[in-house]
mmCIF file of C-alpha atoms and ligand atoms in Angstrom:
data_model
loop_
_atom_site.group_PDB
_atom_site.id
_atom_site.type_symbol
_atom_site.label_atom_id
_atom_site.label_comp_id
_atom_site.label_asym_id
_atom_site.label_seq_id
_atom_site.Cartn_x
_atom_site.Cartn_y
_atom_site.Cartn_z
ATOM 1 C CA MET A 2 12.464 -4.216 -32.843
ATOM 2 C CA ARG A 3 9.175 -5.123 -32.226
ATOM 3 C CA ARG A 4 9.712 -4.780 -28.205
ATOM 4 C CA ILE A 5 10.584 -1.492 -29.084
ATOM 5 C CA ASN A 6 7.872 -0.290 -31.464
ATOM 6 C CA GLU A 7 5.464 -1.676 -28.927
ATOM 7 C CA VAL A 8 7.246 0.141 -26.541
ATOM 8 C CA GLY A 9 6.665 3.284 -28.601
ATOM 9 C CA LEU A 10 3.256 3.027 -28.731
ATOM 10 C CA LEU A 11 2.383 2.372 -25.466
ATOM 11 C CA ASP A 12 5.025 5.492 -24.675
ATOM 12 C CA PHE A 13 3.495 7.352 -26.794
ATOM 13 C CA LEU A 14 -0.121 6.365 -25.720
ATOM 14 C CA ARG A 15 0.782 7.049 -22.113
ATOM 15 C CA ARG A 16 1.813 10.589 -22.775
ATOM 16 C CA ASN A 17 -1.014 12.292 -25.490
ATOM 17 C CA GLY A 18 -3.970 10.225 -24.682
ATOM 18 C CA PRO A 19 -6.042 8.583 -27.020
ATOM 19 C CA ALA A 20 -5.110 7.762 -30.993
ATOM 20 C CA SER A 21 -5.505 6.630 -34.501
ATOM 21 C CA ARG A 22 -3.044 3.702 -36.074
ATOM 22 C CA VAL A 23 -2.563 6.420 -38.653
ATOM 23 C CA GLU A 24 -2.019 9.128 -35.987
ATOM 24 C CA ILE A 25 0.387 6.898 -34.284
ATOM 25 C CA ALA A 26 2.055 5.664 -37.390
ATOM 26 C CA GLY A 27 2.960 9.670 -38.634
ATOM 27 C CA LYS A 28 4.207 10.188 -34.956
ATOM 28 C CA LEU A 29 6.313 7.686 -34.551
ATOM 29 C CA GLY A 30 7.942 8.183 -37.915
ATOM 30 C CA LEU A 31 6.624 3.377 -38.555
ATOM 31 C CA ASP A 32 4.653 2.461 -41.055
ATOM 32 C CA THR A 33 0.462 1.828 -40.321
ATOM 33 C CA LYS A 34 0.690 -1.316 -41.310
ATOM 34 C CA THR A 35 3.474 -2.462 -38.261
ATOM 35 C CA ILE A 36 1.324 -0.385 -35.813
ATOM 36 C CA THR A 37 -2.000 -1.983 -36.544
ATOM 37 C CA ASN A 38 0.117 -5.897 -36.429
ATOM 38 C CA VAL A 39 1.634 -4.607 -32.911
ATOM 39 C CA SER A 40 -1.431 -3.176 -31.820
ATOM 40 C CA ARG A 41 -3.062 -6.049 -32.370
ATOM 41 C CA ASP A 42 -0.697 -8.068 -30.336
ATOM 42 C CA LEU A 43 -1.366 -5.007 -27.066
ATOM 43 C CA LEU A 44 -5.669 -5.241 -27.797
ATOM 44 C CA GLN A 45 -5.372 -9.670 -27.285
ATOM 45 C CA ARG A 46 -3.183 -8.465 -23.983
ATOM 46 C CA LYS A 47 -5.129 -6.696 -22.935
ATOM 47 C CA MET A 48 -2.939 -4.222 -22.453
ATOM 48 C CA LEU A 49 -5.321 -1.108 -25.015
ATOM 49 C CA GLU A 50 -8.632 -0.435 -25.882
ATOM 50 C CA THR A 51 -10.626 0.608 -28.955
ATOM 51 C CA VAL A 52 -13.041 4.449 -27.785
ATOM 52 C CA GLY A 53 -14.613 4.634 -31.248
ATOM 53 C CA LEU A 54 -14.756 6.194 -34.045
ATOM 54 C CA VAL A 55 -13.670 9.232 -35.298
ATOM 55 C CA SER A 56 -13.650 11.305 -38.370
ATOM 56 C CA ARG A 57 -10.997 13.354 -39.402
ATOM 57 C CA GLY A 58 -11.457 15.504 -42.866
ATOM 58 C CA ARG A 59 -12.119 13.113 -45.625
ATOM 59 C CA GLY A 60 -12.018 9.609 -45.815
ATOM 60 C CA ARG A 61 -13.607 7.058 -42.955
ATOM 61 C CA PRO A 62 -13.290 7.832 -39.709
ATOM 62 C CA ARG A 63 -11.154 6.271 -37.133
ATOM 63 C CA GLU A 64 -11.094 3.715 -34.835
ATOM 64 C CA MET A 65 -9.073 5.090 -31.517
ATOM 65 C CA LEU A 66 -6.721 3.150 -29.595
ATOM 66 C CA ARG A 67 -6.265 3.998 -25.576
ATOM 67 C CA LEU A 68 -4.447 2.072 -22.940
ATOM 68 C CA ARG A 69 -6.791 0.327 -21.261
ATOM 69 C CA ALA A 70 -6.679 0.695 -17.038
ATOM 70 C CA ALA A 71 -7.506 -2.552 -15.726
ATOM 71 C CA GLY A 72 -4.659 -3.913 -18.149
ATOM 72 C CA ILE A 73 -1.457 -1.757 -17.536
ATOM 73 C CA HIS A 74 -1.358 -1.446 -13.496
ATOM 74 C CA ALA A 75 1.422 -1.800 -10.119
ATOM 75 C CA ILE A 76 1.967 -2.566 -6.962
ATOM 76 C CA GLY A 77 3.381 0.293 -4.958
ATOM 77 C CA LEU A 78 4.966 -0.551 -1.455
ATOM 78 C CA HIS A 79 6.075 2.346 0.342
ATOM 79 C CA LEU A 80 8.232 1.603 3.401
ATOM 80 C CA THR A 81 8.883 4.101 6.629
ATOM 81 C CA GLU A 82 9.908 3.552 9.808
ATOM 82 C CA HIS A 83 6.592 4.053 11.536
ATOM 83 C CA GLU A 84 3.908 2.023 8.657
ATOM 84 C CA ILE A 85 4.044 0.468 5.304
ATOM 85 C CA ALA A 86 1.815 1.503 2.661
ATOM 86 C CA GLY A 87 0.097 -0.454 -0.263
ATOM 87 C CA ALA A 88 -1.256 0.261 -3.197
ATOM 88 C CA VAL A 89 -2.769 -0.497 -6.497
ATOM 89 C CA ILE A 90 -1.873 1.886 -8.873
ATOM 90 C CA GLY A 91 -2.506 2.845 -12.407
ATOM 91 C CA PHE A 92 -0.097 3.504 -15.696
ATOM 92 C CA ASP A 93 -1.878 7.215 -15.321
ATOM 93 C CA GLY A 94 -1.449 8.224 -11.406
ATOM 94 C CA ASN A 95 -5.281 6.268 -10.755
ATOM 95 C CA ILE A 96 -5.250 4.291 -7.010
ATOM 96 C CA LEU A 97 -7.006 1.831 -7.551
ATOM 97 C CA LEU A 98 -6.504 0.538 -4.239
ATOM 98 C CA LYS A 99 -4.650 0.666 -0.759
ATOM 99 C CA HIS A 100 -3.677 -0.257 1.935
ATOM 100 C CA GLN A 101 -1.278 0.263 4.700
ATOM 101 C CA THR A 102 -0.437 -1.462 8.920
ATOM 102 C CA ALA A 103 1.799 0.104 11.663
ATOM 103 C CA LEU A 104 5.185 -0.507 12.457
ATOM 104 C CA GLY A 105 7.322 -0.398 15.169
ATOM 105 C CA GLY A 106 10.474 0.987 14.728
ATOM 106 C CA SER A 107 12.231 -1.534 16.676
ATOM 107 C CA ASP A 108 10.087 -4.618 15.427
ATOM 108 C CA ASN A 109 12.507 -6.890 14.259
ATOM 109 C CA ARG A 110 13.661 -7.933 10.861
ATOM 110 C CA LYS A 111 10.667 -11.809 11.196
ATOM 111 C CA THR A 112 8.248 -9.273 12.097
ATOM 112 C CA LEU A 113 9.541 -6.841 9.568
ATOM 113 C CA VAL A 114 9.691 -8.917 7.161
ATOM 114 C CA ALA A 115 5.988 -10.985 7.857
ATOM 115 C CA ARG A 116 4.361 -7.124 7.998
ATOM 116 C CA ILE A 117 5.167 -6.910 4.530
ATOM 117 C CA ARG A 118 4.455 -10.201 2.673
ATOM 118 C CA ARG A 119 0.848 -9.303 4.220
ATOM 119 C CA LEU A 120 -0.202 -6.982 3.181
ATOM 120 C CA ALA A 121 1.717 -7.655 -0.420
ATOM 121 C CA ARG A 122 -0.197 -10.580 -0.451
ATOM 122 C CA GLU A 123 -3.243 -8.382 0.229
ATOM 123 C CA LEU A 124 -3.064 -6.653 -2.895
ATOM 124 C CA VAL A 125 -1.964 -9.560 -5.552
ATOM 125 C CA ARG A 126 -5.014 -11.476 -4.203
ATOM 126 C CA ALA A 127 -7.253 -8.770 -5.271
ATOM 127 C CA HIS A 128 -5.089 -7.973 -7.663
ATOM 128 C CA PRO A 129 -2.852 -10.623 -9.402
ATOM 129 C CA GLN A 130 -2.692 -9.050 -13.572
ATOM 130 C CA ALA A 131 -0.443 -6.428 -12.184
ATOM 131 C CA LEU A 132 2.599 -5.696 -14.027
ATOM 132 C CA GLY A 133 5.431 -5.496 -11.362
ATOM 133 C CA ILE A 134 5.771 -4.857 -7.053
ATOM 134 C CA GLY A 135 7.776 -1.683 -6.769
ATOM 135 C CA LEU A 136 8.967 -1.021 -3.437
ATOM 136 C CA VAL A 137 10.504 2.081 -2.085
ATOM 137 C CA SER A 138 12.125 2.090 1.919
ATOM 138 C CA PRO A 139 14.738 4.287 4.030
ATOM 139 C CA GLY A 140 18.096 2.289 3.935
ATOM 140 C CA LEU A 141 21.317 1.525 1.233
ATOM 141 C CA TRP A 142 20.803 -1.032 -1.008
ATOM 142 C CA ASP A 143 22.484 -2.992 -2.988
ATOM 143 C CA ALA A 144 21.817 -2.988 -6.575
ATOM 144 C CA ARG A 145 23.836 -6.102 -7.374
ATOM 145 C CA GLU A 146 22.886 -8.657 -4.205
ATOM 146 C CA ARG A 147 19.547 -6.988 -4.728
ATOM 147 C CA ARG A 148 20.010 -5.915 -0.694
ATOM 148 C CA ILE A 149 19.930 -3.449 1.900
ATOM 149 C CA LEU A 150 23.595 -2.752 2.847
ATOM 150 C CA ARG A 151 22.476 -0.262 6.262
ATOM 151 C CA CYS A 152 19.561 1.289 7.220
ATOM 152 C CA VAL A 153 19.496 3.636 10.514
ATOM 153 C CA HIS A 154 16.139 4.339 11.291
ATOM 154 C CA LEU A 155 14.594 0.932 10.515
ATOM 155 C CA PRO A 156 17.546 -2.385 11.972
ATOM 156 C CA GLY A 157 14.872 -4.617 11.105
ATOM 157 C CA TRP A 158 15.771 -3.814 7.832
ATOM 158 C CA GLU A 159 19.348 -4.638 7.403
ATOM 159 C CA GLY A 160 19.977 -6.930 5.885
ATOM 160 C CA VAL A 161 17.223 -8.203 4.239
ATOM 161 C CA ALA A 162 17.012 -9.391 0.389
ATOM 162 C CA LEU A 163 14.604 -8.108 -1.751
ATOM 163 C CA ASP A 164 13.262 -10.917 -3.265
ATOM 164 C CA ASP A 165 13.345 -13.077 -0.341
ATOM 165 C CA VAL A 166 10.519 -10.952 0.986
ATOM 166 C CA PHE A 167 7.940 -12.013 -1.534
ATOM 167 C CA ALA A 168 9.018 -15.017 -2.467
ATOM 168 C CA ASN A 169 6.263 -17.824 -2.682
ATOM 169 C CA LEU A 170 3.595 -14.770 -3.123
ATOM 170 C CA TRP A 171 4.528 -13.006 -6.383
ATOM 171 C CA LYS A 172 6.357 -14.019 -9.726
ATOM 172 C CA GLY A 173 6.073 -11.121 -11.585
ATOM 173 C CA PRO A 174 9.232 -8.761 -11.679
ATOM 174 C CA VAL A 175 10.387 -6.420 -8.473
ATOM 175 C CA TYR A 176 12.046 -3.555 -8.235
ATOM 176 C CA PHE A 177 13.381 -1.360 -4.833
ATOM 177 C CA GLU A 178 14.184 2.670 -5.413
ATOM 178 C CA SER A 179 14.560 5.260 -2.850
ATOM 179 C CA TYR A 180 12.710 7.191 -1.097
ATOM 180 C CA THR A 181 13.565 10.586 -3.351
ATOM 181 C CA ARG A 182 13.755 8.604 -6.356
ATOM 182 C CA ALA A 183 10.986 7.811 -6.343
ATOM 183 C CA LYS A 184 9.126 11.133 -5.310
ATOM 184 C CA ALA A 185 11.093 12.176 -8.439
ATOM 185 C CA LEU A 186 8.915 9.867 -10.832
ATOM 186 C CA ALA A 187 6.269 10.453 -9.704
ATOM 187 C CA GLU A 188 6.646 13.766 -10.496
ATOM 188 C CA HIS A 189 7.746 13.402 -13.856
ATOM 189 C CA TRP A 190 4.891 10.485 -14.637
ATOM 190 C CA PHE A 191 1.799 12.358 -13.218
ATOM 191 C CA GLY A 192 3.252 16.025 -11.448
ATOM 192 C CA ALA A 193 5.087 18.643 -11.918
ATOM 193 C CA ALA A 194 7.857 16.969 -14.155
ATOM 194 C CA ARG A 195 5.484 15.628 -16.861
ATOM 195 C CA GLU A 196 6.936 17.295 -19.552
ATOM 196 C CA LEU A 197 10.102 17.630 -18.887
ATOM 197 C CA GLU A 198 13.751 15.915 -19.745
ATOM 198 C CA ASP A 199 15.957 17.201 -18.101
ATOM 199 C CA PHE A 200 15.558 17.927 -14.547
ATOM 200 C CA VAL A 201 16.769 17.885 -10.715
ATOM 201 C CA VAL A 202 14.250 16.750 -7.219
ATOM 202 C CA LEU A 203 15.435 18.155 -4.960
ATOM 203 C CA ASP A 204 13.306 16.714 -1.517
ATOM 204 C CA ALA A 205 14.011 18.397 1.588
ATOM 205 C CA GLY A 206 12.429 17.169 4.513
ATOM 206 C CA ASP A 207 14.433 14.686 7.579
ATOM 207 C CA GLY A 208 16.348 13.716 4.537
ATOM 208 C CA ILE A 209 17.824 15.685 2.325
ATOM 209 C CA GLY A 210 18.266 14.185 -1.556
ATOM 210 C CA CYS A 211 18.335 15.113 -4.407
ATOM 211 C CA ALA A 212 17.318 12.449 -7.945
ATOM 212 C CA VAL A 213 18.473 13.876 -11.514
ATOM 213 C CA PHE A 214 16.364 13.699 -14.297
ATOM 214 C CA HIS A 215 18.479 13.323 -17.999
ATOM 215 C CA GLU A 216 17.318 13.240 -21.490
ATOM 216 C CA GLY A 217 13.978 12.413 -19.758
ATOM 217 C CA LYS A 218 15.539 9.174 -17.729
ATOM 218 C CA LEU A 219 16.475 8.463 -14.351
ATOM 219 C CA GLN A 220 20.429 8.416 -12.840
ATOM 220 C CA ALA A 221 21.014 6.317 -10.419
ATOM 221 C CA GLY A 222 25.075 6.555 -11.116
ATOM 222 C CA TYR A 223 27.245 3.544 -10.525
ATOM 223 C CA SER A 224 26.046 1.626 -7.911
ATOM 224 C CA HIS A 225 22.234 3.356 -7.583
ATOM 225 C CA MET A 226 23.130 5.252 -4.890
ATOM 226 C CA ALA A 227 23.647 8.859 -6.563
ATOM 227 C CA GLY A 228 21.868 12.316 -4.890
ATOM 228 C CA GLU A 229 23.009 11.938 -1.439
ATOM 229 C CA ILE A 230 23.446 15.780 -1.657
ATOM 230 C CA GLY A 231 21.956 15.344 2.537
ATOM 231 C CA HIS A 232 25.715 13.485 3.196
ATOM 232 C CA CYS A 233 27.819 16.832 1.116
ATOM 233 C CA VAL A 234 29.741 18.293 4.273
ATOM 234 C CA VAL A 235 28.845 21.746 4.646
ATOM 235 C CA ARG A 236 30.428 22.346 7.814
ATOM 236 C CA PRO A 237 34.107 20.432 8.082
ATOM 237 C CA GLY A 238 35.039 19.640 11.005
ATOM 238 C CA GLY A 239 30.470 20.562 11.800
ATOM 239 C CA ALA A 240 28.843 18.051 13.931
ATOM 240 C CA PRO A 241 27.990 14.357 14.061
ATOM 241 C CA CYS A 242 26.430 13.095 11.001
ATOM 242 C CA VAL A 243 24.570 9.526 11.037
ATOM 243 C CA CYS A 244 26.914 9.035 8.293
ATOM 244 C CA GLY A 245 30.002 8.622 10.287
ATOM 245 C CA GLN A 246 30.726 12.051 8.335
ATOM 246 C CA ARG A 247 30.645 15.530 9.935
ATOM 247 C CA GLY A 248 29.200 18.554 9.008
ATOM 248 C CA CYS A 249 26.185 17.409 6.486
ATOM 249 C CA LEU A 250 23.940 19.571 4.990
ATOM 250 C CA GLU A 251 21.268 18.089 7.077
ATOM 251 C CA THR A 252 22.891 18.207 10.358
ATOM 252 C CA VAL A 253 22.676 22.236 9.593
ATOM 253 C CA ALA A 254 19.490 21.754 6.639
ATOM 254 C CA SER A 255 17.232 18.615 8.328
ATOM 255 C CA LEU A 256 13.697 19.494 9.471
ATOM 256 C CA ALA A 257 14.255 17.406 12.400
ATOM 257 C CA VAL A 258 17.246 19.908 13.146
ATOM 258 C CA LEU A 259 14.995 22.742 12.542
ATOM 259 C CA ARG A 260 12.738 21.466 15.072
ATOM 260 C CA GLU A 261 15.387 21.109 17.344
ATOM 261 C CA GLN A 262 16.890 24.872 17.327
ATOM 262 C CA THR A 263 13.668 25.619 17.582
ATOM 263 C CA GLN A 264 12.424 23.358 20.823
ATOM 264 C CA ARG A 265 15.303 24.550 22.517
ATOM 265 C CA ALA A 266 15.652 28.088 21.204
ATOM 266 C CA SER A 267 11.041 29.255 22.248
ATOM 267 C CA GLY A 268 10.272 25.794 23.701
ATOM 268 C CA ARG A 269 7.826 25.650 20.576
ATOM 269 C CA ASP A 270 6.939 23.415 18.067
ATOM 270 C CA LEU A 271 8.680 25.092 13.987
ATOM 271 C CA ARG A 272 5.169 25.730 13.166
ATOM 272 C CA ASP A 273 3.703 27.360 15.902
ATOM 273 C CA ALA A 274 7.242 28.938 16.207
ATOM 274 C CA LEU A 275 7.270 30.725 12.306
ATOM 275 C CA THR A 276 3.295 31.136 12.454
ATOM 276 C CA LEU A 277 4.005 33.578 15.753
ATOM 277 C CA GLY A 278 6.892 35.271 13.247
ATOM 278 C CA GLN A 279 9.466 33.897 16.251
ATOM 279 C CA PRO A 280 12.904 35.496 14.973
ATOM 280 C CA ALA A 281 15.492 32.664 16.123
ATOM 281 C CA ALA A 282 12.791 29.951 13.982
ATOM 282 C CA VAL A 283 12.694 32.436 11.229
ATOM 283 C CA ALA A 284 16.411 32.276 11.176
ATOM 284 C CA SER A 285 16.843 28.673 11.551
ATOM 285 C CA VAL A 286 14.745 28.297 8.954
ATOM 286 C CA ARG A 287 16.654 31.134 6.422
ATOM 287 C CA GLU A 288 19.607 29.621 7.793
ATOM 288 C CA ALA A 289 18.664 25.891 6.792
ATOM 289 C CA ALA A 290 17.222 27.113 2.760
ATOM 290 C CA GLN A 291 20.707 29.443 2.161
ATOM 291 C CA ALA A 292 22.224 26.458 2.833
ATOM 292 C CA ILE A 293 20.961 24.311 0.955
ATOM 293 C CA GLY A 294 20.572 26.839 -1.726
ATOM 294 C CA LEU A 295 23.923 26.749 -2.188
ATOM 295 C CA LEU A 296 24.039 23.144 -3.159
ATOM 296 C CA VAL A 297 21.109 23.968 -5.629
ATOM 297 C CA ALA A 298 23.566 27.147 -7.316
ATOM 298 C CA TYR A 299 26.304 23.938 -7.584
ATOM 299 C CA LEU A 300 24.195 21.333 -9.040
ATOM 300 C CA THR A 301 22.945 24.260 -11.520
ATOM 301 C CA ASN A 302 25.733 25.049 -12.654
ATOM 302 C CA VAL A 303 26.518 21.401 -13.107
ATOM 303 C CA LEU A 304 23.980 19.922 -14.460
ATOM 304 C CA ASN A 305 22.405 22.260 -16.565
ATOM 305 C CA PRO A 306 19.016 21.614 -15.485
ATOM 306 C CA SER A 307 15.812 23.084 -17.151
ATOM 307 C CA HIS A 308 14.119 23.197 -13.632
ATOM 308 C CA ILE A 309 14.539 22.268 -9.721
ATOM 309 C CA VAL A 310 11.657 20.657 -8.386
ATOM 310 C CA LEU A 311 11.206 21.177 -4.711
ATOM 311 C CA VAL A 312 9.264 18.302 -2.605
ATOM 312 C CA GLY A 313 9.691 17.264 1.115
ATOM 313 C CA GLU A 314 7.654 18.447 4.570
ATOM 314 C CA THR A 315 10.125 21.347 4.326
ATOM 315 C CA THR A 316 9.527 23.052 1.238
ATOM 316 C CA GLU A 317 5.704 22.855 2.848
ATOM 317 C CA LEU A 318 6.732 25.340 5.234
ATOM 318 C CA GLY A 319 6.670 28.774 2.697
ATOM 319 C CA PRO A 320 7.823 31.840 1.653
ATOM 320 C CA VAL A 321 10.023 31.605 5.086
ATOM 321 C CA PHE A 322 12.341 28.835 3.300
ATOM 322 C CA LEU A 323 11.843 29.307 -0.892
ATOM 323 C CA THR A 324 12.649 32.734 -0.628
ATOM 324 C CA PRO A 325 16.650 32.698 1.174
ATOM 325 C CA LEU A 326 16.539 30.210 -1.421
ATOM 326 C CA GLN A 327 15.510 30.887 -4.504
ATOM 327 C CA GLU A 328 17.445 34.027 -3.169
ATOM 328 C CA THR A 329 20.621 32.129 -2.843
ATOM 329 C CA VAL A 330 20.446 30.339 -6.152
ATOM 330 C CA THR A 331 19.743 33.739 -7.522
ATOM 331 C CA ALA A 332 22.728 35.003 -6.314
ATOM 332 C CA CYS A 333 25.436 31.525 -6.605
ATOM 333 C CA ALA A 334 24.726 30.603 -9.339
ATOM 334 C CA VAL A 335 26.401 31.149 -12.898
ATOM 335 C CA PRO A 336 24.018 33.598 -14.238
ATOM 336 C CA ALA A 337 23.575 32.295 -17.909
ATOM 337 C CA LEU A 338 22.991 29.306 -16.052
ATOM 338 C CA ARG A 339 20.603 30.852 -13.902
ATOM 339 C CA ASP A 340 18.455 32.834 -15.907
ATOM 340 C CA ARG A 341 17.534 30.027 -18.138
ATOM 341 C CA VAL A 342 16.512 27.532 -14.223
ATOM 342 C CA GLN A 343 12.791 27.433 -13.015
ATOM 343 C CA VAL A 344 12.258 26.676 -9.732
ATOM 344 C CA VAL A 345 9.176 24.780 -9.069
ATOM 345 C CA ARG A 346 6.632 23.613 -5.981
ATOM 346 C CA GLY A 347 6.480 19.341 -6.967
ATOM 347 C CA GLN A 348 2.216 18.361 -7.073
ATOM 348 C CA LEU A 349 2.450 15.196 -5.806
ATOM 349 C CA GLY A 350 2.424 16.267 -2.157
ATOM 350 C CA ALA A 351 2.896 12.980 0.915
ATOM 351 C CA VAL A 352 1.686 10.216 -1.930
ATOM 352 C CA GLY A 353 4.292 10.989 -3.754
ATOM 353 C CA ALA A 354 7.232 7.814 -2.963
ATOM 354 C CA LEU A 355 4.095 5.553 -2.809
ATOM 355 C CA LEU A 356 2.705 6.347 -6.742
ATOM 356 C CA GLY A 357 6.357 6.369 -7.906
ATOM 357 C CA ALA A 358 7.474 2.760 -6.165
ATOM 358 C CA GLY A 359 4.721 1.894 -8.775
ATOM 359 C CA ALA A 360 6.261 4.237 -11.701
ATOM 360 C CA ALA A 361 8.936 2.342 -10.981
ATOM 361 C CA ALA A 362 7.871 -0.753 -11.512
ATOM 362 C CA LEU A 363 5.539 0.276 -14.158
ATOM 363 C CA ARG A 364 8.432 1.790 -15.888
ATOM 364 C CA SER A 365 9.775 -1.542 -18.143
ATOM 365 C CA VAL A 366 6.206 -1.672 -20.123
ATOM 366 C CA PHE A 367 7.536 1.855 -21.344
ATOM 367 C CA THR A 368 10.330 1.269 -21.577
ATOM 368 C CA ALA A 369 12.402 -0.500 -24.227
HETATM 369 ZN ZN1 ZN B 414 25.787 12.965 6.786
#
């Protein structure tokens, strides 16, 4: 019970900013004595601090409480095929410290793990009071064994057990998330989805994935693999995909495919070709947007979200991508659901996955 009250108080202050004990008790439906006891403990643990007195009408001025950024922070690590970025991230999304190291795609397991450990050690030494480490990486994750099952882009990462990476270096909790779920967590905590409860994040770039929030909670599925929308077959018998199937959404709509098609048709870089309004490039992007839009329409019908939040590099191509996507959703989702869903852009861009790694570790502080 005490833990539930503690989480309630911390989450209230995270969402609403500074408040008095009386105000918090009123909003959480608890008595002031309970809040006084819980906050005393959190003040001692340096997770809260007082910020002066505020007068509200009659009665004596009330002391305001707020979360202490220096006391509530976590380490986020973001692994890609080219580099590993690490940061110390406050509960409010502020980056307190950041380091990064280049990786070679062909690094073997030993080299890869050594590079990650070196970077993590620097951050842990600078901020030993961090509440956890969150790691975001490519690859399929086995949640029960806490191990990377498969990783096409970083072969050295395959089979690595997460807890071995941080052995003798970090005693606290370690969390894993996929790219897309990390970006979704970041948008929910710090970006476009702050006040939302039921929404879908669609991530379109070289990979395509989605993440579903229901009643404010991120859904990971039975074995932590939910969201593989990029491997829904949209052209049965089509081009082979890295996953082993044929005709997956990624084979027609990934950014890598768009770059390749444009290069082949015009000998130009995708962005240059779009700036010049080259018809072949515009047509490729439109076709990709329609294929993704159709799946967004299905998600809208199945899940009835209030918002679809678009993130990832492809969404940065602008109206050439976004307009046909929106048109497809409008044309293909059930009108009653379509009229209630808003398609919006994420706010965090390239730093989203790193912030989400931090949020993955901070999440346990704010949820019972
Ligand atoms: Zn596939």
